[in-house]
Short mmCIF file of C-alpha atoms in Angstrom, two decimals:
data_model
loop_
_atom_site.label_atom_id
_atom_site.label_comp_id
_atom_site.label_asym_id
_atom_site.label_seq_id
_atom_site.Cartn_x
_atom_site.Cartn_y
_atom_site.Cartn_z
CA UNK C 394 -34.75 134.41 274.31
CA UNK C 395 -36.06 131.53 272.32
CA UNK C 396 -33.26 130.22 270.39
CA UNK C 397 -32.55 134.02 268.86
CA UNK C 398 -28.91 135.20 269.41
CA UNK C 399 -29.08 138.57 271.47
CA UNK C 400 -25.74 140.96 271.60
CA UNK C 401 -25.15 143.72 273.61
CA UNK C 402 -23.86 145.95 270.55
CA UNK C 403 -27.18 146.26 269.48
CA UNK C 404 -27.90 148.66 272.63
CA UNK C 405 -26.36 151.91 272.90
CA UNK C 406 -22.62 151.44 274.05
CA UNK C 407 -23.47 153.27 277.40
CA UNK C 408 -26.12 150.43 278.67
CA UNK C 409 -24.29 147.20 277.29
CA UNK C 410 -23.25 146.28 280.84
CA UNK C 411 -26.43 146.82 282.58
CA UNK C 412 -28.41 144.98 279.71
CA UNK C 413 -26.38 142.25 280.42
CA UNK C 414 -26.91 141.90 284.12
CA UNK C 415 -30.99 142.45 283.56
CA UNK C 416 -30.12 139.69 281.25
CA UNK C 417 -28.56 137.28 283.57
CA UNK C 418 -31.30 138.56 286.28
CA UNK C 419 -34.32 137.41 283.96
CA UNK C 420 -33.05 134.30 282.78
CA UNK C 421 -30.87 132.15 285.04
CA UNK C 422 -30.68 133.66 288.61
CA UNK C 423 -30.23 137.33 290.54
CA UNK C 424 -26.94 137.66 290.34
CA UNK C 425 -24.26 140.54 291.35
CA UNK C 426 -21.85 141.29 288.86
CA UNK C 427 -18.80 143.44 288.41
CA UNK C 428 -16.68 144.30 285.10
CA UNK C 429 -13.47 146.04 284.02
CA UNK C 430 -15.31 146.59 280.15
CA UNK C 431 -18.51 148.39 282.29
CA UNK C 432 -17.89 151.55 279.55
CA UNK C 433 -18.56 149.00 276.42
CA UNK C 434 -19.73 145.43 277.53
CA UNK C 435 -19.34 143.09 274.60
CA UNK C 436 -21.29 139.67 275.36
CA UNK C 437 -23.83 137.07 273.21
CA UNK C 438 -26.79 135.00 274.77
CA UNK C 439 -29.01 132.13 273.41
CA UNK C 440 -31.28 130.42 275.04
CA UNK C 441 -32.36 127.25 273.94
CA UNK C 442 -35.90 125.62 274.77
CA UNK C 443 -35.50 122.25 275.31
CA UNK C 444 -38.97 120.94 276.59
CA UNK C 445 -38.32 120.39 280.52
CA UNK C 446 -35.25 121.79 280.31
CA UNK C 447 -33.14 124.87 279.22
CA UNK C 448 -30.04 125.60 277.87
CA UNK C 449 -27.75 129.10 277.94
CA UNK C 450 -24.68 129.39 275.50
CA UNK C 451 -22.82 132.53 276.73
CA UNK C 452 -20.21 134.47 275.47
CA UNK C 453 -18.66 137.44 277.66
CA UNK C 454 -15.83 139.86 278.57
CA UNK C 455 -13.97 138.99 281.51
CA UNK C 456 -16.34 139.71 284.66
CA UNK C 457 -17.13 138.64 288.11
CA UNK C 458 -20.11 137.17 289.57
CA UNK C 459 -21.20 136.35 292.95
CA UNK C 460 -24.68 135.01 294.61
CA UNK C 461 -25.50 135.83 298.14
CA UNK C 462 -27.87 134.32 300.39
CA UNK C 463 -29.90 138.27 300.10
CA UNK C 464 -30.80 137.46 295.89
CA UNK C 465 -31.15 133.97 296.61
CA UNK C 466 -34.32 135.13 298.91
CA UNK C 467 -35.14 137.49 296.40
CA UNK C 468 -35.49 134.43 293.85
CA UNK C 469 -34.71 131.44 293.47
CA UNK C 470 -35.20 129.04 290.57
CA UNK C 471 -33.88 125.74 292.02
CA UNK C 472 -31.57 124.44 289.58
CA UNK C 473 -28.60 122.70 289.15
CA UNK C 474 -26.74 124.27 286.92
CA UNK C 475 -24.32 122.29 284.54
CA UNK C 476 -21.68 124.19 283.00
CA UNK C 477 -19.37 123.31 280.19
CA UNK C 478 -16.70 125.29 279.33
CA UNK C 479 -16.20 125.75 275.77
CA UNK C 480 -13.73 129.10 275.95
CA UNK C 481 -11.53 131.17 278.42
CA UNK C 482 -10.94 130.66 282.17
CA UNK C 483 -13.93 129.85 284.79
CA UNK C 484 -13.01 129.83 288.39
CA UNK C 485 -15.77 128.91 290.90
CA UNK C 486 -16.17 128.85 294.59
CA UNK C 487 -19.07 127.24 296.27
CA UNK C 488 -19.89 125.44 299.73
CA UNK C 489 -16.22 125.68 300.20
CA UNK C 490 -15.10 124.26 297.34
CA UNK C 491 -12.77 125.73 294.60
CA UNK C 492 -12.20 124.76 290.86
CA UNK C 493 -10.70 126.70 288.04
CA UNK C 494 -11.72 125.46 284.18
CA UNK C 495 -10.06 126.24 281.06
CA UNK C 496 -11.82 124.99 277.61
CA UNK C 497 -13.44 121.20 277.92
CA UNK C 498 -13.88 121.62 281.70
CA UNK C 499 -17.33 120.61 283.18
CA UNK C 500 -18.61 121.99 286.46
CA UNK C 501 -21.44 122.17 288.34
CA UNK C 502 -22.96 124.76 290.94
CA UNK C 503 -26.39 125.00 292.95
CA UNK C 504 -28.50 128.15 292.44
CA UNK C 505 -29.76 128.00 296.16
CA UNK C 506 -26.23 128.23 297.60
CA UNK C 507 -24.07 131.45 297.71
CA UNK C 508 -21.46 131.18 294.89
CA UNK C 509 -18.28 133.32 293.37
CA UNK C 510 -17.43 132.93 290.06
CA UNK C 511 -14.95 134.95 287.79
CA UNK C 512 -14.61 134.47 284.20
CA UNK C 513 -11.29 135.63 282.27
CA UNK C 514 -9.62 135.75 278.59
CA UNK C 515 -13.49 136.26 277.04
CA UNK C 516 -15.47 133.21 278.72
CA UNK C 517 -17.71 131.07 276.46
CA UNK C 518 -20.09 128.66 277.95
CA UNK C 519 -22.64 126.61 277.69
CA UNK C 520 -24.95 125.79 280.90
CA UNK C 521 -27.87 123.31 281.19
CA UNK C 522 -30.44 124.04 283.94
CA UNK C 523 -31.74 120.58 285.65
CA UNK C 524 -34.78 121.41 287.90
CA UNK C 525 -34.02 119.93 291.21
CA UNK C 526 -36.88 118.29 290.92
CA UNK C 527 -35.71 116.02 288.54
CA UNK C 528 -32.98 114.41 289.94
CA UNK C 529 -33.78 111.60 292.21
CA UNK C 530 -30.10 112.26 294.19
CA UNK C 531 -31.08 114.12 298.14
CA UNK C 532 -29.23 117.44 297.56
CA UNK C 533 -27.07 116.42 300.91
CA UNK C 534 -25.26 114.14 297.83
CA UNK C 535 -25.21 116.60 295.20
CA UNK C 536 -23.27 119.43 297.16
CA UNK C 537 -20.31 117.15 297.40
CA UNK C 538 -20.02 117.88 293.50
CA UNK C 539 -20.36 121.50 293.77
CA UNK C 540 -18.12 123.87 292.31
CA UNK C 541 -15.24 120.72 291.71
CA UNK C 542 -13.89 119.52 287.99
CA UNK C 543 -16.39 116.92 287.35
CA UNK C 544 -15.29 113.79 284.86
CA UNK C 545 -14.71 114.03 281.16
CA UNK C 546 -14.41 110.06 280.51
CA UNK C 547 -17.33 108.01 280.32
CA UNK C 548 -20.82 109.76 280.56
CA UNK C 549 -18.92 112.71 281.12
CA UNK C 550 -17.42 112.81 277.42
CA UNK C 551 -21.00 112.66 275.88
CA UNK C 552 -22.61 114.97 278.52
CA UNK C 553 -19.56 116.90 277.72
CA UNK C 554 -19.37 116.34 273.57
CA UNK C 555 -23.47 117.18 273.69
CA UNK C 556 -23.40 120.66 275.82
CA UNK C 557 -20.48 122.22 273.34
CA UNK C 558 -23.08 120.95 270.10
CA UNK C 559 -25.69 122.87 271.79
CA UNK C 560 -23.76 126.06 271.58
CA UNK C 561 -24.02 125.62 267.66
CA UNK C 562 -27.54 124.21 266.91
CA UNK C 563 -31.07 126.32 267.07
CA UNK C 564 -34.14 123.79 267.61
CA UNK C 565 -38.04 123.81 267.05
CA UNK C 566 -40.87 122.09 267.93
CA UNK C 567 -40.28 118.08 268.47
CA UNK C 568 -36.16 118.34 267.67
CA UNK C 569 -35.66 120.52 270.79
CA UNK C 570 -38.36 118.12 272.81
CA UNK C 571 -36.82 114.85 272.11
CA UNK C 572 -32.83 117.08 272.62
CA UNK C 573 -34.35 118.17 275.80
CA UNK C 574 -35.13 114.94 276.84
CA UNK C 575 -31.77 113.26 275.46
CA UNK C 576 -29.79 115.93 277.85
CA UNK C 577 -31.91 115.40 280.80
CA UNK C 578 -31.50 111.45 280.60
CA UNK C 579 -27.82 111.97 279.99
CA UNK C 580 -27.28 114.87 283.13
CA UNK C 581 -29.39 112.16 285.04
CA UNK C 582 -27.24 109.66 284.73
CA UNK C 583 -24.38 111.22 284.81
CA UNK C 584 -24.69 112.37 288.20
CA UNK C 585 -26.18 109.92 289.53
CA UNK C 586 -23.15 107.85 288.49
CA UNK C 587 -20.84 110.33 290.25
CA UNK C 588 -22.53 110.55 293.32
CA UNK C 589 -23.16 106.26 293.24
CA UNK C 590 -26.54 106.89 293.08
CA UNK C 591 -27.87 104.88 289.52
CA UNK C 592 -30.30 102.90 291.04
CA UNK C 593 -32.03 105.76 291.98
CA UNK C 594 -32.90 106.13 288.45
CA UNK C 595 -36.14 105.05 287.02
CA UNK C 596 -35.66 102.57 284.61
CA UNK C 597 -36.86 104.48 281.77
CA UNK C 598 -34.04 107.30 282.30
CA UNK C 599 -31.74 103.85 282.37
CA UNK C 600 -32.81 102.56 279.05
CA UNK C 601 -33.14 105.63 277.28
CA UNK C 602 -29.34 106.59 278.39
CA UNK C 603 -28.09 103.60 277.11
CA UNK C 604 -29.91 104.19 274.06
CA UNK C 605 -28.09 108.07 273.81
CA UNK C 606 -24.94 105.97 274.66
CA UNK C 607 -25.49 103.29 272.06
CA UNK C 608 -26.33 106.18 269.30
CA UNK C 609 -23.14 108.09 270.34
CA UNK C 610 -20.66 105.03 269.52
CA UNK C 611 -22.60 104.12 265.99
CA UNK C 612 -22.04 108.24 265.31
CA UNK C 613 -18.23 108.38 266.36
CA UNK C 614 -17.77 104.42 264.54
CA UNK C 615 -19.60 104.59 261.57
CA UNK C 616 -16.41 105.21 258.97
CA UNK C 617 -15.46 101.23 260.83
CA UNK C 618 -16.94 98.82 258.07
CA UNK C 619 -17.57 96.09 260.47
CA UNK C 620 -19.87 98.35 262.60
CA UNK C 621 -22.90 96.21 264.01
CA UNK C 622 -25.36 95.64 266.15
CA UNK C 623 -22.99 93.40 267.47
CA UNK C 624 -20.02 95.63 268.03
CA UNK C 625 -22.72 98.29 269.52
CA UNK C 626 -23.80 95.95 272.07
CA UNK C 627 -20.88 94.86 273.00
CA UNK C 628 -19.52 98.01 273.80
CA UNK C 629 -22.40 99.28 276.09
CA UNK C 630 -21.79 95.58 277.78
CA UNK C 631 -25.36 94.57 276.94
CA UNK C 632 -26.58 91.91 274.94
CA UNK C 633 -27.96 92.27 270.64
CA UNK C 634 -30.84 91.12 272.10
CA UNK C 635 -31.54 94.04 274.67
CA UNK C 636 -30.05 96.41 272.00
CA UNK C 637 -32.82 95.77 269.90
CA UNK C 638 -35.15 96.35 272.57
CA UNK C 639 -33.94 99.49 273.27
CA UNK C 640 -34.63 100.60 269.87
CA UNK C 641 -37.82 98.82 269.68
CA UNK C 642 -39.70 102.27 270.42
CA UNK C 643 -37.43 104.10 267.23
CA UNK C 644 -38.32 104.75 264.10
CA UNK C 645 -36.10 102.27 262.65
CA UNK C 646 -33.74 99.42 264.07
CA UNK C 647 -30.55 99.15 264.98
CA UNK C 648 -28.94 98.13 261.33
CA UNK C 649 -31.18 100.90 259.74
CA UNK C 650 -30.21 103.64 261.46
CA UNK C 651 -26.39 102.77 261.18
CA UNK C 652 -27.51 102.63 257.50
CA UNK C 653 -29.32 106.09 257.84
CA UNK C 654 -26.84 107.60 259.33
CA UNK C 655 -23.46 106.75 257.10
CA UNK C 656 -25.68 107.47 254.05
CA UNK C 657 -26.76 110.61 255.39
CA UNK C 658 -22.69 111.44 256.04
CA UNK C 659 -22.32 110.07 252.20
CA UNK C 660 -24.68 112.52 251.13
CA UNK C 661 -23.40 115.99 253.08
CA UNK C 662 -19.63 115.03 251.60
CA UNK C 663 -21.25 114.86 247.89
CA UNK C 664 -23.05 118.19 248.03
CA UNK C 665 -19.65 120.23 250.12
CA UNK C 666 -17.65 121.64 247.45
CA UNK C 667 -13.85 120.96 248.29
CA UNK C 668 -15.26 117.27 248.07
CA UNK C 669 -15.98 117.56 244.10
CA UNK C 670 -13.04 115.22 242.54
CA UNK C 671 -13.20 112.52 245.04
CA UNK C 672 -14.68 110.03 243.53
CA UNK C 673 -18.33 108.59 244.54
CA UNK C 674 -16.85 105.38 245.38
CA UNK C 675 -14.72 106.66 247.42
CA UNK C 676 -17.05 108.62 249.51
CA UNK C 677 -19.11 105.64 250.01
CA UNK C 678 -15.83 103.56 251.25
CA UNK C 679 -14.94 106.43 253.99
CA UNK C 680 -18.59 105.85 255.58
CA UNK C 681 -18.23 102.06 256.14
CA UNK C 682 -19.56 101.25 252.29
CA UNK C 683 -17.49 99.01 251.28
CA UNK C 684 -19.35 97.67 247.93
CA UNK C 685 -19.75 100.61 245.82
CA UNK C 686 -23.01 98.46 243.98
CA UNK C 687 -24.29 98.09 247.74
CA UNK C 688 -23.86 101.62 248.14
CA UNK C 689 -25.50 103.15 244.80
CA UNK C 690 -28.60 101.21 245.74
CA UNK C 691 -28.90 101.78 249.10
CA UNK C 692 -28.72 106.00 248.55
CA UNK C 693 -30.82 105.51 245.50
CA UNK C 694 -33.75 103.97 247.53
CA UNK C 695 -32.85 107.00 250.22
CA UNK C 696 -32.77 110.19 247.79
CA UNK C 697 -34.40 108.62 244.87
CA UNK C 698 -31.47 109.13 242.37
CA UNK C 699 -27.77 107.15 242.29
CA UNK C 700 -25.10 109.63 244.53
CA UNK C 701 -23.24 110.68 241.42
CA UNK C 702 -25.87 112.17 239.50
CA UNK C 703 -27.27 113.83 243.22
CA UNK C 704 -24.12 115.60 243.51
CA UNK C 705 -24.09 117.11 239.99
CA UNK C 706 -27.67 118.24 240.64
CA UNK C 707 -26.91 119.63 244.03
CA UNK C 708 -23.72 121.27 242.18
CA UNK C 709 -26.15 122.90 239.34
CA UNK C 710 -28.66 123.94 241.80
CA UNK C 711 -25.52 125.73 244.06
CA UNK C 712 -24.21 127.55 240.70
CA UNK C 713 -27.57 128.53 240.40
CA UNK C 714 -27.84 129.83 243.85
CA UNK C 715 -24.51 131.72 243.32
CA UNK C 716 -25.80 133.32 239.99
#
């Protein structure tokens, strides 16, 4: 699928529903499925190429699906599948187990085992596909996670906040490698954390976690003036010094891409159009720019030309567009 959205309505109405389950057959796992909306089938896949790993964002009529241990000799892909629930009602029953997810729940299910799922009130989801392979937990660990309401606090919140962005983002070339490799780092640790496993990890998928976790609190801080390396280190419970070393492989350091990233907010709220009268200063001041001199000359040296006289130009050029 590539990153292109595909919809059942552009079939004929008649073979919506069977599209769909040569759909799911292709590209996650053989899979029996049953429907009430057989007669006109209305659902939307992407999938999204992320390097060693894959992504599915899914949206469907209410449906059932169930795995048996027939298809799963038929084919099997060996994955564990990571599902986030973005809308609707998921239940899931696996090795015994039982959860039911409404929107924000994260689950997770094994395509080698037999599994039941059913999916009500139009399901949306977003599922990333781990190779077994990858994760250093023995799958005698793993199946005590299966098919339960996994953790939305801690590494769960950005596993979480990352799998329902991927449902709105399309990615080429080294973005989806270096996304792909951000997600697998994150799953990694993640469930090796759940099943008391992290020093299983190799220290590479360590580091680079804390890095994603580092980068997530500057992104969800930055409007906080007195955001530093300091404050980011302290909140991952590492030291400025080790901070640094985790960024030591970046294209910038830890103070520049803080800077990068509140002057990149700056500049998306001076080109959006129901921003227009609030002043430049202003703007600056809500991304942690609290000197309005600091901030011309710091966007200046970014964009090449002082914020006010970028949003006029970016407000001619979108006039222009519109004409």
């Amino acid at each position: 699928m590539g990153g292109v959205v595909l919809r059942s309505t552009d079939v004929p109405k008649a073979d919506r529903f069977d599209w769909w389950v040569d759909l799911v057959t292709r590209d996650l796992a053989p899979t029996y499925i049953t429907t009430e909306h057989r007669d006109d089938f209305r659902a939307t896949a992407v999938a999204l190429e992320l390097g060693s790993v894959h992504a599915s964002a899914l949206s469907f009529q209410t449906l059932q699906s169930w795995r048996t241990p027939r298809l799963i000799q038929r084919s099997d892909p060996e994955l564990w599948e990571l599902g986030y629930v973005v809308g609707g009602v998921m239940g899931i029953e696996q090795d015994r187990n039982v959860a039911q997810l409404r929107a924000g729940g994260l689950v997770l299910y094994d395509t080698s085992r037999q599994f039941d799922t059913r999916v009500a009130e139009d399901g949306r989801i977003v599922i990333l596909h781990v190779p077994k392979t990858a994760v250093p937990v023995p799958d005698q660990v793993m199946r005590n996670l299966l098919a339960r309401r996994l953790p939305t606090h801690g590494s769960g919140s950005l596993l979480a906040g990352f799998l329902r962005d991927l449902a709105g983002v399309r990615l080429e070339g080294w973005e989806a490698e270096e996304t792909g490799a951000a997600a697998l780092h994150l799953a990694l640790a993640f469930l090796s954390g759940l099943s008391n496993r992290e020093q299983l990890l190799p220290t590479q998928t360590r580091q680079t976690t804390l890095l994603y976790k580092a980068k997530a609190f500057i992104e969800t801080h930055l409007s906080e003036p007195d955001l530093s390396p300091q404050v980011v280190a302290d909140a991952q419970s590492i030291s400025v010094r080790y901070l640094h070393h985790l960024f030591q492989d970046e294209k910038h350091t830890v103070g520049s891409f803080i800077r990068g990233r509140r002057l990149e907010r700056c500049r998306a709220d001076l080109t959006a159009p129901g921003l227009m009268l609030r002043p430049v200063g202003m703007i600056g001041a809500r991304w942690g720019f609290t000197d309005a001199a600091v901030f011309n000359r710091a966007f200046k040296a970014a964009y090449g030309m002082p914020p006010g006289e970028y949003r006029t130009r970016a407000a001619l050029d979108r006039d222009h567009t519109a004409v």
